[in-house]
Coordinates of N, CA, C and O in Angstrom, one line a residue:
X6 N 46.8 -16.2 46.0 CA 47.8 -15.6 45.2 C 47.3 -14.6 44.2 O 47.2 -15.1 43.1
X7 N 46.8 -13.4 44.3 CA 46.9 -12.2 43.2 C 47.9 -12.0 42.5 O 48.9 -11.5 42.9
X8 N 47.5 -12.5 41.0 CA 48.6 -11.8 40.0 C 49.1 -10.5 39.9 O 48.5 -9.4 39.9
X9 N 50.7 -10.6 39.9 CA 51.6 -9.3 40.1 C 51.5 -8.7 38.5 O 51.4 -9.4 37.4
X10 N 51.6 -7.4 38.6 CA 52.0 -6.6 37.9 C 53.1 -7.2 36.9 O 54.0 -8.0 37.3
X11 N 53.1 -6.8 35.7 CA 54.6 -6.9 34.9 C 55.2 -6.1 35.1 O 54.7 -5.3 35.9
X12 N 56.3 -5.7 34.7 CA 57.2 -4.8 35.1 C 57.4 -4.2 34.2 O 58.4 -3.5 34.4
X13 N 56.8 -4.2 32.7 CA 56.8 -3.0 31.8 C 55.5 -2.9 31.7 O 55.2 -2.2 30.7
X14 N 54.5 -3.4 32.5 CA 53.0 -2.7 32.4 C 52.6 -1.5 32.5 O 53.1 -1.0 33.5
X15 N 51.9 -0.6 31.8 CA 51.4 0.7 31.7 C 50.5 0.8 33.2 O 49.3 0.8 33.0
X16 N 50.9 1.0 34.4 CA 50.2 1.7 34.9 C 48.5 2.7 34.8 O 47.5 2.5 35.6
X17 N 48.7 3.4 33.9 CA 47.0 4.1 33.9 C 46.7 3.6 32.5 O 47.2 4.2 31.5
X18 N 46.1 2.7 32.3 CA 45.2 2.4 30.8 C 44.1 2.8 30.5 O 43.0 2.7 31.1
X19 N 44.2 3.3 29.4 CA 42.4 3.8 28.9 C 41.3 3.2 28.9 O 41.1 2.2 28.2
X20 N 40.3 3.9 29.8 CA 38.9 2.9 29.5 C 38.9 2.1 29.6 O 38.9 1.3 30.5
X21 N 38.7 2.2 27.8 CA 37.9 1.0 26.5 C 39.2 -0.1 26.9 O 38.7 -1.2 26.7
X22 N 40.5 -0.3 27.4 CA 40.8 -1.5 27.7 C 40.6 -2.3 28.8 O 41.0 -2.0 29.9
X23 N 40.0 -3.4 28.6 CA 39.7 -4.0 29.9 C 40.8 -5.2 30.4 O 41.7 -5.7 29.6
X24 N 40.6 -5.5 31.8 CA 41.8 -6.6 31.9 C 41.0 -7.7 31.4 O 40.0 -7.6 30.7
X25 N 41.7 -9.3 31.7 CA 41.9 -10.3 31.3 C 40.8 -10.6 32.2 O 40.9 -10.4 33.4
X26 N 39.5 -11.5 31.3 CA 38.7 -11.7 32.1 C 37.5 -11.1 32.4 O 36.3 -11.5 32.4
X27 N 37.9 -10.0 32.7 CA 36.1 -8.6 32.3 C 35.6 -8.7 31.3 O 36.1 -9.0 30.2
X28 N 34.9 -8.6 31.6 CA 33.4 -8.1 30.5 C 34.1 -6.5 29.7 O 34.6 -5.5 30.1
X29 N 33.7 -7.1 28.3 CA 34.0 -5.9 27.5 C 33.1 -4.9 27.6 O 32.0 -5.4 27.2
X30 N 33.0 -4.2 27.8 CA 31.6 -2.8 27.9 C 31.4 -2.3 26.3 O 30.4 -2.2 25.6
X31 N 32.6 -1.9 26.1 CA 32.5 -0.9 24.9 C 32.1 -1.7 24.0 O 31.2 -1.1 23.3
X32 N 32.4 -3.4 23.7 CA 32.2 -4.3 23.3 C 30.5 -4.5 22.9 O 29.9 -4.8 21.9
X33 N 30.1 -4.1 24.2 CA 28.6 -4.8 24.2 C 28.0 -3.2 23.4 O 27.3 -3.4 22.4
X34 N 28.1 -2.3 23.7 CA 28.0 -1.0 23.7 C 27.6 -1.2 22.2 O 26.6 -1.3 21.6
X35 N 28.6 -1.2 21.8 CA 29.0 -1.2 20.1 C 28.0 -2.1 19.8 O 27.5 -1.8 18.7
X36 N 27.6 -3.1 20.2 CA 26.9 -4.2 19.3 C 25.1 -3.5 19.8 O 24.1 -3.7 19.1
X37 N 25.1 -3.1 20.7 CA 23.2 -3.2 20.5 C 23.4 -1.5 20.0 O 22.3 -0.9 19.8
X38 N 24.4 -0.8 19.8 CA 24.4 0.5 18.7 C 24.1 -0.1 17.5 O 23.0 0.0 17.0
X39 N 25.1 -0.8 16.8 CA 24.8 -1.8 15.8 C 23.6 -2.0 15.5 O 23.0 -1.2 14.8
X40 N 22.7 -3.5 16.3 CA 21.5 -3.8 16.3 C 20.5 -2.4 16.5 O 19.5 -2.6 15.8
X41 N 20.5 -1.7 16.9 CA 19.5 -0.4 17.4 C 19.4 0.4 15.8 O 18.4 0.9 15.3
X42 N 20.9 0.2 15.2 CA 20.9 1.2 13.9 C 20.1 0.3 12.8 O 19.1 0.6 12.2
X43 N 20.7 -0.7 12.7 CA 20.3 -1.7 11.8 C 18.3 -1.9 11.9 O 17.7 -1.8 10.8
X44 N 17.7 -2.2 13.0 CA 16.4 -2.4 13.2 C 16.2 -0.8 12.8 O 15.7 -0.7 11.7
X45 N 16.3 0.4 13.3 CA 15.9 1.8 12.9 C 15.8 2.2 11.7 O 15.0 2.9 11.3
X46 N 16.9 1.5 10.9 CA 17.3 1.7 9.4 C 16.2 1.2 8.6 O 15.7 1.7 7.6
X47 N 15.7 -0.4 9.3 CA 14.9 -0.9 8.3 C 13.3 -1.2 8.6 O 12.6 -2.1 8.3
X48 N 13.0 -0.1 9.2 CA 11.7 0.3 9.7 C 11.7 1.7 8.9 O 10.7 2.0 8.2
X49 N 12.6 2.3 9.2 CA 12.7 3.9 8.3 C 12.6 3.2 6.6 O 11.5 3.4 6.1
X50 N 13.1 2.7 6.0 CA 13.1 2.0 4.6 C 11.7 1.0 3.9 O 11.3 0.7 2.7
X51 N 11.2 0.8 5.6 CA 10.6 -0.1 5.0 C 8.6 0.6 5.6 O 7.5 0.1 5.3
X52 N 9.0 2.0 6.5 CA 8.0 3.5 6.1 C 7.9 4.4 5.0 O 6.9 5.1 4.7
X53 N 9.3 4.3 4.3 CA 9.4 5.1 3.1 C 9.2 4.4 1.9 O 9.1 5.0 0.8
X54 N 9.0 2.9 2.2 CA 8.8 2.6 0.9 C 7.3 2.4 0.9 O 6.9 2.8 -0.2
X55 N 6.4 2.2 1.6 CA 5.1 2.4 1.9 C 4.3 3.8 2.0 O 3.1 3.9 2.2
X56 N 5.2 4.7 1.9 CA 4.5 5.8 1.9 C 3.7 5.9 0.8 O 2.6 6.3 1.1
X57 N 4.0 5.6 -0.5 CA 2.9 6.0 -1.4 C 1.2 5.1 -1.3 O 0.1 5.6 -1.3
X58 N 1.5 3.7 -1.2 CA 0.2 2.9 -0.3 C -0.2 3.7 0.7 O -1.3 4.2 0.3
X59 N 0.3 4.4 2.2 CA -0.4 5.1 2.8 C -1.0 6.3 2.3 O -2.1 6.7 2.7
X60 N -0.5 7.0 1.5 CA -1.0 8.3 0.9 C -2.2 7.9 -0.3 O -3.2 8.5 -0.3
X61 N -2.0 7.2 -0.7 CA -3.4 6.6 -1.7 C -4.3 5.9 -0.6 O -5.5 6.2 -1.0
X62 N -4.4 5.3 0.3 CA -5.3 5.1 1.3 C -6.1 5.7 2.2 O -7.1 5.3 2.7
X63 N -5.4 6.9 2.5 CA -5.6 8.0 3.5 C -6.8 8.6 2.6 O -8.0 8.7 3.0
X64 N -6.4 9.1 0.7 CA -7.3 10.2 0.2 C -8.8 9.1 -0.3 O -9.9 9.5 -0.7
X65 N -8.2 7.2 -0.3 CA -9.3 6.7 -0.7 C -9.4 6.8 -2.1 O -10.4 7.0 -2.8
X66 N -8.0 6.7 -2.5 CA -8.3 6.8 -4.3 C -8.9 5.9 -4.8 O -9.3 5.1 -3.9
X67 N -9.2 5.5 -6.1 CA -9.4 4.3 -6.9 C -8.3 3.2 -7.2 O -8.3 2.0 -7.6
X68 N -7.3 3.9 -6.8 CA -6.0 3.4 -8.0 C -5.3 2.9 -6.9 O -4.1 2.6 -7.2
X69 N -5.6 2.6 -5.5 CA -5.2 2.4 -4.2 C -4.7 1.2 -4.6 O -3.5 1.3 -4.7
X70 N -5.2 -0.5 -5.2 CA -4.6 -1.6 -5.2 C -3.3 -1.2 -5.9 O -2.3 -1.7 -5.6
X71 N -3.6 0.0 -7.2 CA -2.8 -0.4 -7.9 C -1.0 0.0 -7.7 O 0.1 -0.2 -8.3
X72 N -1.6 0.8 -6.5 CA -0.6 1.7 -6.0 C 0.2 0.6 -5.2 O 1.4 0.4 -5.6
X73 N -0.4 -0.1 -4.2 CA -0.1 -1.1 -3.6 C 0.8 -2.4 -4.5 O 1.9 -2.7 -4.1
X74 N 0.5 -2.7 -5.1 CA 1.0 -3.6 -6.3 C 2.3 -3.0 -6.4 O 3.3 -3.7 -6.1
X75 N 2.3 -1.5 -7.1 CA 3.7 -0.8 -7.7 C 4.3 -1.0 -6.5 O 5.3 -1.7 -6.7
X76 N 4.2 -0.6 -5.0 CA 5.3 -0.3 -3.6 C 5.7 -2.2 -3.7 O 6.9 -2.5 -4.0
X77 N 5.1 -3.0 -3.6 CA 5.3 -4.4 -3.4 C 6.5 -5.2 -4.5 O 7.4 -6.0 -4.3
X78 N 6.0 -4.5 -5.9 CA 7.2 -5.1 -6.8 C 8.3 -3.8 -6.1 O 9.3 -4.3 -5.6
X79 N 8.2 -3.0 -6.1 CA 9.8 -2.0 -6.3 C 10.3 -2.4 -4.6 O 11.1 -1.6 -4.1
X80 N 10.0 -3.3 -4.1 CA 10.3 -3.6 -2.5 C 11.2 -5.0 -3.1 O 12.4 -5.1 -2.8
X81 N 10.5 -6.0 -3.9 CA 10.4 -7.1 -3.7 C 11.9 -6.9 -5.2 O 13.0 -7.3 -5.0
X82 N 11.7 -6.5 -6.1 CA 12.2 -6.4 -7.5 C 13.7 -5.1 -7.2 O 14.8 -5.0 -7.8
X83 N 13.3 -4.4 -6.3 CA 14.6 -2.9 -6.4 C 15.0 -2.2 -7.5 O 16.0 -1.6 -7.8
X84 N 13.8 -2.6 -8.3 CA 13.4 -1.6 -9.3 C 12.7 -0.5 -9.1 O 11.4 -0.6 -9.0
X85 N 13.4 0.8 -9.0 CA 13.0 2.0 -8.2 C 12.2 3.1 -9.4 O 11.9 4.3 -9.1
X86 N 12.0 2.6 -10.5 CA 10.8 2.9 -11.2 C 9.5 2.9 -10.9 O 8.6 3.7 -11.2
X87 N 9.4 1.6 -10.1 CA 7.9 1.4 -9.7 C 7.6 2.1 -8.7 O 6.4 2.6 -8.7
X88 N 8.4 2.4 -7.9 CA 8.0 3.2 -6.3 C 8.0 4.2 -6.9 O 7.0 4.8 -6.7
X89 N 8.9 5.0 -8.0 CA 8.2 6.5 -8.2 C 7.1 6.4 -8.9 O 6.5 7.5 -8.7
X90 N 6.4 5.6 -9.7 CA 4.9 5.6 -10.1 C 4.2 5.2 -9.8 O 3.2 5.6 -10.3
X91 N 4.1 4.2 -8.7 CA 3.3 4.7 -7.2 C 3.3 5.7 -6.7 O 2.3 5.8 -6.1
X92 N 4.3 7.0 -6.6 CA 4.3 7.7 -5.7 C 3.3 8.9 -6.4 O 2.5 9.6 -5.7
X93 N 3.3 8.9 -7.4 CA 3.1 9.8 -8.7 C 2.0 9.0 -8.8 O 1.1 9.6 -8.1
X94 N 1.3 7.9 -9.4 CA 0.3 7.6 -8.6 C -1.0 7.8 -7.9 O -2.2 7.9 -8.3
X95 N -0.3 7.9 -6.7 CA -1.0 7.8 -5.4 C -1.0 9.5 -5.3 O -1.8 10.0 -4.4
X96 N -0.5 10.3 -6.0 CA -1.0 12.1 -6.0 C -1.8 12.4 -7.2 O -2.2 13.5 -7.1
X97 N -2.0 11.8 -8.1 CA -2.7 11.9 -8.8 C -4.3 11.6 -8.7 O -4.4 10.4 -8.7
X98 N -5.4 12.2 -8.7 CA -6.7 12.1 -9.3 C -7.2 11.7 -10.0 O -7.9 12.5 -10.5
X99 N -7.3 10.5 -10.4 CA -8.0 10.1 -11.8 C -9.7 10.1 -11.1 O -10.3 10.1 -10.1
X100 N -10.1 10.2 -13.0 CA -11.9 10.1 -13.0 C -12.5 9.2 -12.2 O -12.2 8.0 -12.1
X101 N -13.5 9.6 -11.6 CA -14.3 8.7 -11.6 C -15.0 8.2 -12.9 O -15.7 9.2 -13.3
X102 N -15.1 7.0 -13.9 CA -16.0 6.5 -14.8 C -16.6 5.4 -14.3 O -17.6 5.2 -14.9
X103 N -16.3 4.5 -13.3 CA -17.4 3.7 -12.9 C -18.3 4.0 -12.2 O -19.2 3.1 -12.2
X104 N -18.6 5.1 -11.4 CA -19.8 5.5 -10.6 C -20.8 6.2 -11.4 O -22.0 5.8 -11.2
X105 N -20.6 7.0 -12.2 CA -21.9 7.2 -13.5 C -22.1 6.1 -14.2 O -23.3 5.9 -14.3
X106 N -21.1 4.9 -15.0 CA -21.8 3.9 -15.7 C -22.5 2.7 -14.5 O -23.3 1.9 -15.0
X107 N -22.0 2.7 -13.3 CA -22.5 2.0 -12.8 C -24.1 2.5 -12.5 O -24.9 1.6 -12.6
X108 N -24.6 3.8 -12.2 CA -25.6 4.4 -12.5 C -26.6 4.0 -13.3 O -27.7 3.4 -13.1
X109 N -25.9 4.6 -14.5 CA -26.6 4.3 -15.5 C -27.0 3.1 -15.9 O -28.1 2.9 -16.5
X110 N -26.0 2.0 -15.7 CA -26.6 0.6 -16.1 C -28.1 0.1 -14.8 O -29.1 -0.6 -15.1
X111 N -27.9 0.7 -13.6 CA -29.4 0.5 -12.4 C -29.9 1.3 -13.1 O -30.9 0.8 -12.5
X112 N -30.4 2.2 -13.8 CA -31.4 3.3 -14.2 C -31.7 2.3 -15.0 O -32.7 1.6 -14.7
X113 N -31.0 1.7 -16.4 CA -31.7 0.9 -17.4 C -32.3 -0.4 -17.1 O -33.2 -0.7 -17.9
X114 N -31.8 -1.3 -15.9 CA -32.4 -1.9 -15.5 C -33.6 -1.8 -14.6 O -34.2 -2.9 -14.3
X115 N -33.9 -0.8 -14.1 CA -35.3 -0.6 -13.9 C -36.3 -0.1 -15.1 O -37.5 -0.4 -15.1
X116 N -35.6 0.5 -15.8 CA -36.8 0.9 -17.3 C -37.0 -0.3 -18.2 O -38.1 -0.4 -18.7
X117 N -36.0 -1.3 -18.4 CA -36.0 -2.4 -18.9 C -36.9 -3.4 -18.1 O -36.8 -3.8 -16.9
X118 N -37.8 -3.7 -18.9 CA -39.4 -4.7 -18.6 C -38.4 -6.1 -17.9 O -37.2 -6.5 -18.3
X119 N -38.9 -6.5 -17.3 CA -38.6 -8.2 -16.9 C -38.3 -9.1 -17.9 O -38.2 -8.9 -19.1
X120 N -38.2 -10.3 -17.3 CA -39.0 -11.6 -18.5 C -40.1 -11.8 -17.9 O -40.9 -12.3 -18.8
X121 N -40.7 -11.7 -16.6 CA -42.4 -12.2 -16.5 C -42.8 -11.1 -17.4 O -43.7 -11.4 -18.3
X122 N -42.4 -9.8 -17.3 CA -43.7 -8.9 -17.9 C -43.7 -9.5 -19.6 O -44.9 -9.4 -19.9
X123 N -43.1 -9.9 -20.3 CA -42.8 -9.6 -21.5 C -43.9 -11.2 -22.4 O -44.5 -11.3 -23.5
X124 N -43.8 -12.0 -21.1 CA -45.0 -12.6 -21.5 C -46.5 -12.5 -21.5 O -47.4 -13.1 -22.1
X125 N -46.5 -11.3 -20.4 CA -48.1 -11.5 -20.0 C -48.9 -10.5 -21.0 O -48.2 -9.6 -21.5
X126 N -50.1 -10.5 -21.3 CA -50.8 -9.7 -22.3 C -50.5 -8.4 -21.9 O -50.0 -8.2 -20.9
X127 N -50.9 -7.3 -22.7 CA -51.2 -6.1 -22.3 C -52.3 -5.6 -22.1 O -53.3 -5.6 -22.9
X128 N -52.0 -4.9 -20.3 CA -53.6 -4.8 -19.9 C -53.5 -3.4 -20.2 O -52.4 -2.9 -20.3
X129 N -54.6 -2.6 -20.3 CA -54.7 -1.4 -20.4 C -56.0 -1.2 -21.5 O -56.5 -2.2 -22.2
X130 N -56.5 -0.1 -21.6 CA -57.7 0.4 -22.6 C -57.6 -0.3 -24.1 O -58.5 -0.7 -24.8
X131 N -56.0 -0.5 -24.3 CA -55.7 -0.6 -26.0 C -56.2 -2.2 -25.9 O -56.8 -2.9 -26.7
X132 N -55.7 -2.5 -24.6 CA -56.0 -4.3 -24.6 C -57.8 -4.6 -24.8 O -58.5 -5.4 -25.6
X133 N -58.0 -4.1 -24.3 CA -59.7 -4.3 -24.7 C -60.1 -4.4 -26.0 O -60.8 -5.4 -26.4
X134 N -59.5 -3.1 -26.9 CA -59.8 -3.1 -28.5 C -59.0 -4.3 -29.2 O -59.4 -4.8 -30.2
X135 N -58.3 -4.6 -28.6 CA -57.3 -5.3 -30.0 C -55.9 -4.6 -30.0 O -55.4 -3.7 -29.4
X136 N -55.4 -5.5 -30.9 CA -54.0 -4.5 -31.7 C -54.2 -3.4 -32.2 O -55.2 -3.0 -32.7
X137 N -53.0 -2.8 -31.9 CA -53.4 -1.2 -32.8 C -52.9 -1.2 -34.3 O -51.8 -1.1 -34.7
X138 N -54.2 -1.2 -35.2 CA -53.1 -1.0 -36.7 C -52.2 -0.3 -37.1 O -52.0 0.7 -36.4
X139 N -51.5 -0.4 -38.0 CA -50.2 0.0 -38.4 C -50.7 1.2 -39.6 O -51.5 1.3 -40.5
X140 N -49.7 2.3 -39.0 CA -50.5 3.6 -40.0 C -49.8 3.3 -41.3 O -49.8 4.2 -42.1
X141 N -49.4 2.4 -41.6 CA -48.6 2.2 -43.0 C -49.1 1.7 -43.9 O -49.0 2.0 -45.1
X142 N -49.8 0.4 -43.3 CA -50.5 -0.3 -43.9 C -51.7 -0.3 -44.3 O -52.2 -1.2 -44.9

């Protein structure tokens, strides 16, 4: 037995209507549009909020953790102060001051005597004579 027509049924129906029973198409259509926008959206949001970490990582700044820190609260908090001072940040230059003092403190520690040397006598010509007197005294 195939079900009859009604007798005020529309004849030619659009499309997107389906009978009783089919598979909705437009149905399905619409939802992995949905999901496809939804995952697109939050990969684009969640590259844009990282961009200032990648750009302090790329030039190898100093200030790279700290930049990292600012993208993670303004992700985590949606406080959109921090991602612009990361962003601002991560384009800025700062000095180097630890690579000359770190220098400088290996330079002094090689000019600076031991503790073995500081006990052992002094060898040299003056050690032979004695102490050297004091021109003051």
């Amino acid at each position: 037995m195939a079900p009859s027509e009604h007798a005020v049924a529309v004849k030619n129906l659009p499309f997107f209507i389906t009978a009783p029973g089919d598979t909705d198409v437009l149905l399905w259509v619409a939802i992995i549009t949905l999901l496809a926008a939804v995952l697109l959206a939050g990969v684009l949001f969640l590259a844009l909020h990282s961009l200032p970490e990648r750009i302090a990582h790329k030039s190898q700044k100093l200030q790279m953790e700290v930049v990292a820190v600012l993208c993670l609260l303004a992700l985590f908090t949606h406080i959109h102060m921090f991602w612009v001072a990361a962003l601002l940040l991560a384009f800025i230059d700062l000095p180097d001051f630890a690579s000359p003092l770190n220098r400088i403190a290996r330079a002094a520690e090689r000019m600076a005597p031991g503790d073995g040397e500081r006990e052992r006598p002094e060898a040299g010509p003056r050690a032979a004579h004695g102490p050297v007197p004091d021109r003051e005294g």
